[in-house]
Coordinates of C-alpha atoms and ligand atoms in Angstrom, one line a residue:
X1 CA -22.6 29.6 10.7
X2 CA -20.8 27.7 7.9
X3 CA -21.6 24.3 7.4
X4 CA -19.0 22.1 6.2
X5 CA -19.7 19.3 3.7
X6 CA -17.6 16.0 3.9
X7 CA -15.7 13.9 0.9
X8 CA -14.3 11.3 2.7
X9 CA -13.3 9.3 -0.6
X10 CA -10.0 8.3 -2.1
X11 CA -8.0 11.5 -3.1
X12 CA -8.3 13.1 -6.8
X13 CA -6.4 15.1 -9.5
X14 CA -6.8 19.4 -9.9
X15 CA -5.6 20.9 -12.8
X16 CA -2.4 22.4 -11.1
X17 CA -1.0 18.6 -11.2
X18 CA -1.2 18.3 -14.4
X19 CA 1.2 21.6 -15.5
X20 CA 3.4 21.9 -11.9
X21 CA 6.5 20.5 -11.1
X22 CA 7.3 20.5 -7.5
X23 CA 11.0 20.7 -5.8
X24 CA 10.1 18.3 -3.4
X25 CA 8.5 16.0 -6.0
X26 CA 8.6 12.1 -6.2
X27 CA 11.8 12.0 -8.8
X28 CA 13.7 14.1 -6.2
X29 CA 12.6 12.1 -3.0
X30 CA 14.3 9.0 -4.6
X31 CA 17.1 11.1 -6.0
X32 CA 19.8 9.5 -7.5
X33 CA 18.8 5.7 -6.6
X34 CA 19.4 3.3 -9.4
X35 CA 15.5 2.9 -10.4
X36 CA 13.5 1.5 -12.8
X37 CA 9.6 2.9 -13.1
X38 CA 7.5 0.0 -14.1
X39 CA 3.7 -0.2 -14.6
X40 CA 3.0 -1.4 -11.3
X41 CA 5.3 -3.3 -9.2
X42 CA 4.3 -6.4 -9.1
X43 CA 6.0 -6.1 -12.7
X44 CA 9.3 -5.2 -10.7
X45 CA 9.4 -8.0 -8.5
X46 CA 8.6 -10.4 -12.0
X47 CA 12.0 -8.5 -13.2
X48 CA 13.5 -9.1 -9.9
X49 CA 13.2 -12.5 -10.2
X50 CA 14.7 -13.3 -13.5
X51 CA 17.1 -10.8 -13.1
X52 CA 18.3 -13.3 -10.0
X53 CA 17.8 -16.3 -12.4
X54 CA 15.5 -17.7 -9.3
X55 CA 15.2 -21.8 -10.4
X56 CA 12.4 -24.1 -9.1
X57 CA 14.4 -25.9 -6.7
X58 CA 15.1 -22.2 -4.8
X59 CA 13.5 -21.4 -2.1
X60 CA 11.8 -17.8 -1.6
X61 CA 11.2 -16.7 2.4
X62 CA 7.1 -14.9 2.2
X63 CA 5.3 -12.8 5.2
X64 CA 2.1 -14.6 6.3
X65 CA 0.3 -11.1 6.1
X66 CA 0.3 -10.5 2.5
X67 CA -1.7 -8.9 -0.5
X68 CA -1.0 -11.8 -2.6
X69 CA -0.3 -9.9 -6.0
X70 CA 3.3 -9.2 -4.6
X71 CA 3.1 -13.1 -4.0
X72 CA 2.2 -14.5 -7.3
X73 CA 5.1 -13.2 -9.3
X74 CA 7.6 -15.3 -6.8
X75 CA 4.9 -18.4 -7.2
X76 CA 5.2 -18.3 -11.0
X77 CA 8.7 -18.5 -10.9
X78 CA 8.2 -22.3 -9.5
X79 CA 10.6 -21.8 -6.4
X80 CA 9.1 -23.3 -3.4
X81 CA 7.5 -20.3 -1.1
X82 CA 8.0 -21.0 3.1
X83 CA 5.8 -18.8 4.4
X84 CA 7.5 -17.0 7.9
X85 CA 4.8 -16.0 11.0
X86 CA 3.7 -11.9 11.0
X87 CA 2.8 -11.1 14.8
X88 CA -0.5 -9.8 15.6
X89 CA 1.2 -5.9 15.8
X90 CA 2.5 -6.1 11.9
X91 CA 6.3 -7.6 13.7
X92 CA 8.2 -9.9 11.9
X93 CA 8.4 -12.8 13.9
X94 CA 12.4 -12.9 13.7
X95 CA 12.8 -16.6 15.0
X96 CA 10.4 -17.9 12.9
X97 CA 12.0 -16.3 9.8
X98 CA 15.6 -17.5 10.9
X99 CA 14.5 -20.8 11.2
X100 CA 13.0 -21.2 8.1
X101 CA 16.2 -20.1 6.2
X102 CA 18.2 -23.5 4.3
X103 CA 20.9 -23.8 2.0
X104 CA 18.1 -23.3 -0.9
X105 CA 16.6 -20.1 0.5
X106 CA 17.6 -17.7 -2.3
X107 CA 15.6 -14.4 -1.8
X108 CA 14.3 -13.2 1.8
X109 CA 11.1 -11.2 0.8
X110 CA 9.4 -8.4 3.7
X111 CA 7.1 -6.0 3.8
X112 CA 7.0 -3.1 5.3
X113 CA 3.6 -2.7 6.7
X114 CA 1.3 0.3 6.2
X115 CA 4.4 2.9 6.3
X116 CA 5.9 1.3 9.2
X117 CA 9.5 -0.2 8.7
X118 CA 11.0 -3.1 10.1
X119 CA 14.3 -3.5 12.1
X120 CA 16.2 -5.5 9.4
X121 CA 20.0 -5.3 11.4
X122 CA 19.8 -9.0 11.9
X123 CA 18.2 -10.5 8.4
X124 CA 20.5 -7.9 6.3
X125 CA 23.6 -9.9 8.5
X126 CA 22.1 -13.4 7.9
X127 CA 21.6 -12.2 4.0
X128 CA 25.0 -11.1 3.7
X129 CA 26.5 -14.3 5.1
X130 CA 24.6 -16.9 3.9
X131 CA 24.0 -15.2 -0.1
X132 CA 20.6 -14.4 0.2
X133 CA 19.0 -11.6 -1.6
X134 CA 16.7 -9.1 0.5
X135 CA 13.4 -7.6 -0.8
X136 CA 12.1 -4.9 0.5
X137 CA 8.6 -4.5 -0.5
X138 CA 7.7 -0.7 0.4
X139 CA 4.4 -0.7 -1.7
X140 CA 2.7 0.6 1.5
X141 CA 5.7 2.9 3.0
X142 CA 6.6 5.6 0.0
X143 CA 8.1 8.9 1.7
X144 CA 8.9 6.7 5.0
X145 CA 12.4 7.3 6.2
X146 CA 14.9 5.1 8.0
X147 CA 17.5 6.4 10.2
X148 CA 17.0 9.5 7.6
X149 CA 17.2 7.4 4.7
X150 CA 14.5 6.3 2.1
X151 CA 12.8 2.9 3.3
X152 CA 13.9 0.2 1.4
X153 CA 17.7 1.0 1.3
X154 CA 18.4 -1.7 3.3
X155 CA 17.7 -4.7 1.0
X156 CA 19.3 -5.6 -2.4
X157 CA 16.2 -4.2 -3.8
X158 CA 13.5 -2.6 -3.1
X159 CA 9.6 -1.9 -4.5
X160 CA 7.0 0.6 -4.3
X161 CA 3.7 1.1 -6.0
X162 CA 2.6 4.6 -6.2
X163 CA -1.5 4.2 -6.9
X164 CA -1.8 3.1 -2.8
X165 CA -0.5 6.6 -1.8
X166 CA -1.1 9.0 -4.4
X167 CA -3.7 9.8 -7.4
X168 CA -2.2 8.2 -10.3
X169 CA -3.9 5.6 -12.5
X170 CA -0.5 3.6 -12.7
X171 CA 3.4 3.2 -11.7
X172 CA 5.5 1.4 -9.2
X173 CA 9.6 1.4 -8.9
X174 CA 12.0 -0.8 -8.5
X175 CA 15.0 0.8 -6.2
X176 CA 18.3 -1.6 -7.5
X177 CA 20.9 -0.5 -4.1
X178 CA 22.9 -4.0 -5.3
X179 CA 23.6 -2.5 -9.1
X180 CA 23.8 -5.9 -10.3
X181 CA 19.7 -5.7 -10.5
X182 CA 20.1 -3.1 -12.4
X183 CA 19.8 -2.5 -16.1
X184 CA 19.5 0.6 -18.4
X185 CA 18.9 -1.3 -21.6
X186 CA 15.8 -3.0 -20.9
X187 CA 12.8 -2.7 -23.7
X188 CA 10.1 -1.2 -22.1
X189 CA 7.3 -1.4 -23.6
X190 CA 3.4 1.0 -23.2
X191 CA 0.6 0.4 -20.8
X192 CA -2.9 -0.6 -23.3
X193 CA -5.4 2.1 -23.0
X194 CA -7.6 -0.8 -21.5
X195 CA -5.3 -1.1 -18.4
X196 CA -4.8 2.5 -18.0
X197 CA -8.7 4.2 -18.2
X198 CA -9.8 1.6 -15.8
X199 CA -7.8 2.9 -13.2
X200 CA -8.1 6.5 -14.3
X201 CA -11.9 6.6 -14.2
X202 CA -12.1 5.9 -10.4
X203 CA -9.1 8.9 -9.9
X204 CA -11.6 11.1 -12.0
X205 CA -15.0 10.3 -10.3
X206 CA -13.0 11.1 -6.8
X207 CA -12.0 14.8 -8.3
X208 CA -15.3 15.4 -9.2
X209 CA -17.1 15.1 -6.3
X210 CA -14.5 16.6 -4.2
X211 CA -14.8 19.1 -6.0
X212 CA -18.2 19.1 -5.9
X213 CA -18.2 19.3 -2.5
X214 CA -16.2 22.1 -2.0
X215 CA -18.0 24.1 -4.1
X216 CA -21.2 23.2 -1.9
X217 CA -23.3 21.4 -4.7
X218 CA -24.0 18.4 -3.2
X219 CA -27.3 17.6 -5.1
X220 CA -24.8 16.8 -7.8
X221 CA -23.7 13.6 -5.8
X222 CA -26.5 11.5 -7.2
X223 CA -25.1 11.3 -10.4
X224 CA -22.5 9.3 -8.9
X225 CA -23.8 6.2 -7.3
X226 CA -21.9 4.6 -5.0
X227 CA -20.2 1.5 -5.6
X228 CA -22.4 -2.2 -4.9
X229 CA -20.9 -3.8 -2.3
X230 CA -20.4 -7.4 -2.0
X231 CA -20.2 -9.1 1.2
X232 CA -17.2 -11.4 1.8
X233 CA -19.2 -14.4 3.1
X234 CA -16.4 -17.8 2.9
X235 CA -14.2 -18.2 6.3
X236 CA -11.1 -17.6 3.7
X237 CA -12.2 -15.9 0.6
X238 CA -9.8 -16.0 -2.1
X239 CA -8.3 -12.4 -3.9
X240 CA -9.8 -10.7 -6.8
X241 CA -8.9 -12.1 -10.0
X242 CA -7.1 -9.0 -10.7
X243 CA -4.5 -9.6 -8.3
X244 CA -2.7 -12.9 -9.8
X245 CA 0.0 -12.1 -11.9
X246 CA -0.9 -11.8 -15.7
X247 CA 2.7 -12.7 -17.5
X248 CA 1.0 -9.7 -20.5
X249 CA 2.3 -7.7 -18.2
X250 CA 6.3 -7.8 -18.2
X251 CA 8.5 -5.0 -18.9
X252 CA 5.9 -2.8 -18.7
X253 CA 6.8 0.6 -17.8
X254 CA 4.6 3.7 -16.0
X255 CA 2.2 5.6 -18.1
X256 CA 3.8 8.9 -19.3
X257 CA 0.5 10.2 -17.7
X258 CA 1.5 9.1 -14.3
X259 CA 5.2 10.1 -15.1
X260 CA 3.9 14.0 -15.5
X261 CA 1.7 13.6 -12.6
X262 CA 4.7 12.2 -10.2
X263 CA 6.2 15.9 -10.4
X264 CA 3.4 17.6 -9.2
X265 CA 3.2 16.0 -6.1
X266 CA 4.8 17.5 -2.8
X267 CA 6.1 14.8 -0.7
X268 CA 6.8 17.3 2.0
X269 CA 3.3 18.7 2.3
X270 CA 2.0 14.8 2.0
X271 CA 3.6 13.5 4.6
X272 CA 3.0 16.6 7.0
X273 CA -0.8 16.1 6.3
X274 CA -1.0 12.2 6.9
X275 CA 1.2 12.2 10.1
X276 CA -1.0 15.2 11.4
X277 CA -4.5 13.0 10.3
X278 CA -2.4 9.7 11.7
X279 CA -2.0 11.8 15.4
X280 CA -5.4 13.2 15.0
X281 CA -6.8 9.9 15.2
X282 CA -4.6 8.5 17.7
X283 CA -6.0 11.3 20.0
X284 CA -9.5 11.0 18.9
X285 CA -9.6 7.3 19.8
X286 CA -7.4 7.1 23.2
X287 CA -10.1 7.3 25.5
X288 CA -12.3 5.3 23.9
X289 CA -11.9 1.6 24.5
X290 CA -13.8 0.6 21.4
X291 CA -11.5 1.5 19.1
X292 CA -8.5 -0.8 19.2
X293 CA -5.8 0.6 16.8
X294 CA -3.2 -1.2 15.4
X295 CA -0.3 1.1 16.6
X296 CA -0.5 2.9 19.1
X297 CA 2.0 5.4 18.2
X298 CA 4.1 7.1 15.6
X299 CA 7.9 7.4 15.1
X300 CA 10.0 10.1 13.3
X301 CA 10.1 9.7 10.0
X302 CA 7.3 7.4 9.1
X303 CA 5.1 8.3 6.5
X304 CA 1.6 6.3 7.2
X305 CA -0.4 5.0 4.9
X306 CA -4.0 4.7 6.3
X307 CA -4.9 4.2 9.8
X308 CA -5.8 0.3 10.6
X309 CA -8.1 -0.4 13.6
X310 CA -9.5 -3.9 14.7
X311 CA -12.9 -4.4 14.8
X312 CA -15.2 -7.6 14.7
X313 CA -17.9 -6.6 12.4
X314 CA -15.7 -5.6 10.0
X315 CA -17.8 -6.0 7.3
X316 CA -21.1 -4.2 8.1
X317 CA -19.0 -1.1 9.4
X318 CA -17.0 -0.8 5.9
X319 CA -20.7 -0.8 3.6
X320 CA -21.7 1.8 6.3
X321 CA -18.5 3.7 6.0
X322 CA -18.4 3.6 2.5
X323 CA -22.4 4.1 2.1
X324 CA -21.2 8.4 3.6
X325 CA -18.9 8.4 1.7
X326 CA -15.8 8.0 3.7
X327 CA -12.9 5.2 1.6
X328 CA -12.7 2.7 4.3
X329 CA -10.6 -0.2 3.3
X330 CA -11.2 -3.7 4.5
X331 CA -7.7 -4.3 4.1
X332 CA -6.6 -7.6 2.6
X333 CA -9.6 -9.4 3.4
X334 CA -8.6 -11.5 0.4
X335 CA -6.6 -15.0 1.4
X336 CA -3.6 -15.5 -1.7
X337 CA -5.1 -19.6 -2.7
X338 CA -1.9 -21.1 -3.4
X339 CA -0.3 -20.6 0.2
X340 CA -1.7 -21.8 3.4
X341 CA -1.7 -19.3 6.0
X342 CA -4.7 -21.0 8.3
X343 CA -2.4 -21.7 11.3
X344 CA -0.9 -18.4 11.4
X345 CA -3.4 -17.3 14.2
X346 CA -2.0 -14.0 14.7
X347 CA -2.1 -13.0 10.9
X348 CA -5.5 -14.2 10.4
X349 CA -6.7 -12.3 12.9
X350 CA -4.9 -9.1 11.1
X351 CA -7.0 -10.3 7.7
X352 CA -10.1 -10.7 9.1
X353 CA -10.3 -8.0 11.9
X354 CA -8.1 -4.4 10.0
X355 CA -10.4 -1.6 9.0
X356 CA -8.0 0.7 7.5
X357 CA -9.4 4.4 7.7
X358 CA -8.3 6.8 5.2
X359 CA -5.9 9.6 5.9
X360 CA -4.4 10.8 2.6
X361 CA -3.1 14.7 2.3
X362 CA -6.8 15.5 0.7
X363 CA -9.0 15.0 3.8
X364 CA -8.9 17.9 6.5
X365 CA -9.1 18.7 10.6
X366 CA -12.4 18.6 10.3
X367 CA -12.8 15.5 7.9
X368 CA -11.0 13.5 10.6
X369 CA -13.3 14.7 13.5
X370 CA -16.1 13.7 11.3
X371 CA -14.5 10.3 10.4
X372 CA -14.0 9.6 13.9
X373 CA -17.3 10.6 15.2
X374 CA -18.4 8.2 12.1
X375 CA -16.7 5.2 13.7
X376 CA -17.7 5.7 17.3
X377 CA -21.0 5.2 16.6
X378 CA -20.7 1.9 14.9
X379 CA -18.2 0.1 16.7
X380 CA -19.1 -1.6 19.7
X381 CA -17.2 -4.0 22.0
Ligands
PLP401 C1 2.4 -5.0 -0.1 C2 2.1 -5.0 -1.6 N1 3.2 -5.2 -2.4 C3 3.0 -5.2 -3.7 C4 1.7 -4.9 -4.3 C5 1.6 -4.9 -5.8 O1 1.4 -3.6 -6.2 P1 1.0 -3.3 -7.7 O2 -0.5 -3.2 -7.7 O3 1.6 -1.9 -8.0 O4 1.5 -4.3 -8.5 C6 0.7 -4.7 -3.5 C7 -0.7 -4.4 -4.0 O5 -1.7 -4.3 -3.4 C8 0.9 -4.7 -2.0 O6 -0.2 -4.5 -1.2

């Protein structure tokens, strides 16, 4: 009997990406958008701003479930940030957003979470009447559709980062729908070596031992130690350094490494592959009352980017996860220090409480059985 060995890590590079060019590439799935590539986008949304000529005395609408590096470009601007209530299920809470709109609100800023859009019919109405530019943050939804268009076509602008959902060491994009965030003459200038390698070793040391694995060597695993982890131990620890917005950074476009890489990828086969992982797991887990998942189903169309479940040990079950080698994320664990998200209960509980288990187009039937079996056995009520 064959016995199959498990990489459960963050997905890696073969040689075919680096020399194929795929019809249903990324270039093609945005087709003819009016798009900038940038470094990472959290140097589009620095763009975004000064291409709006946002002032300090504007007012910029935020989520209350946030990453924080999408946050600190708006902060450095010096506009005011109101901060609008996220529901326990990843909902806008439409009321709360409405009310928090005034005559200074100048940019309404949403994310689409984990893959999954928003309904947007009524902000894109109140944006359109009261002058208010829309953001659509899609960081976490590439290759998501909406009524059978690209997510993010709703907004005046939209941004997506292509590290969370593919194996490139750099790149995010900046979708201009209103033109007048567009330009074609803006200097551009190289990612540092620095910046680029340190994000291209851990894309590297994830090809290896997948391919390791698959060639049944296992031993060969010890050269690669797996990572320290730290324990998280403040009520509201703050984000990683890395995440606050370093001003070095502006106009900075993608690496041309990431550029080549971005036609080898088949969006077709990649969102096949994580809906089929997303279903497996929803199937795995719906008799089991331990594991509480964050949606409970999946629509048309929706390309999902991990799959988030709530447990209360969070912690202890990511190092154990991680420790066989299977890229749990405690996701956004971090709390962004210059906004004061405390009393939103029902987002707190999403930053303390999400395990987001991997499903990216590299892990298999099998790895997902294995993942799930995994999890059973450390969750408890
Ligand atoms: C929702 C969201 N938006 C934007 C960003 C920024 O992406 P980048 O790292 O490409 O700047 C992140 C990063 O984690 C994010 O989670």
């Amino acid at each position: 009997m064959k016995i199959k060995n498990y990489y459960c890590g963050h997905p890696g590079l073969s040689i075919e990406n680096f020399f194929s060019n795929k019809t249903s590439n990324v270039y093609n799935w945005f087709n003819k958008n009016k798009i900038i590539y940038f470094h990472k986008a959290r140097v589009a949304i620095k763009y975004l701003c000064d291409k709006i000529g946002v002032e300090p005395d504007d007012e910029i609408l935020v989520p209350s479930y946030n990453c924080g590096s999408e946050i600190d470009p708006l902060y450095q601007t010096g506009a005011k940030l109101i901060v609008y209530n996220i529901k326990k299920d990843c909902s806008l809470d439409i009321k709360d957003l409405k009310n928090s709109i005034s005559d200074k609100t100048k940019i309404i800023y949403v994310i689409h979470y984990y893959g999954f859009v928003h309904n947007l019919t009524d902000i894109v109405e109140v944006c359109k009447t009261k002058n208010i530019y829309l953001i659509e943050d899609c960081a976490l939804s590439l290759f998501t559709k909406h009524d059978y268009k690209n997510v993010g076509c709703l907004g005046d602008a939209a941004i997506f980062s292509f590290p969370k959902t593919l194996p490139v060491p750099d790149g995010g994009a900046l979708v201009a729908n209103n033109h007048d965030l567009f330009s074609n003459n803006i200097l551009l200038k190289k990612p540092g070596l620095k910046l680029f390698y340190k994000k291209l070793l851990p894309i590297i040391k994830s090809s290896i031992l997948r391919w390791i694995v698959t060639k049944k060597i296992n031993f060969l695993t010890i050269l690669f130690k797996t990572k320290k982890y730290e324990k998280k131990r403040e009520k509201t620890p703050d984000i990683p350094a890395s995440y606050y917005y370093d001003q070095s950074l502006n106009n900075m476009k993608t690496s041309n490494l990431t550029k080549k890489l971005l036609k080898s990828f088949d969006y077709n086969d990649i969102v096949f592959k994580r809906r089929r992982n997303f279903l497996l797991f929803l199937e795995e887990f719906k008799n089991d009352i331990k594991i509480v998942p964050l949606f409970s189903s999946l629509k048309e169309n929706v390309c999902p980017l991990n799959f988030p479940i709530f447990v209360n040990n969070r912690e202890e079950i990511n190092k154990k996860m991680l420790e066989s080698n299977i890229a749990t994320v405690s996701w956004w664990a971090g709390y962004y220090k210059n906004l004061n998200i405390e009393k939103f209960t029902e987002t707190c509980c999403l930053k303390n409480n999400i395990l987001a288990l991997p499903i990216h187009h590299q892990l298999d039937v099998e790895d997902i059985k294995y993942i799930s079996k995994k999890i059973k056995s450390l969750v408890s009520i």
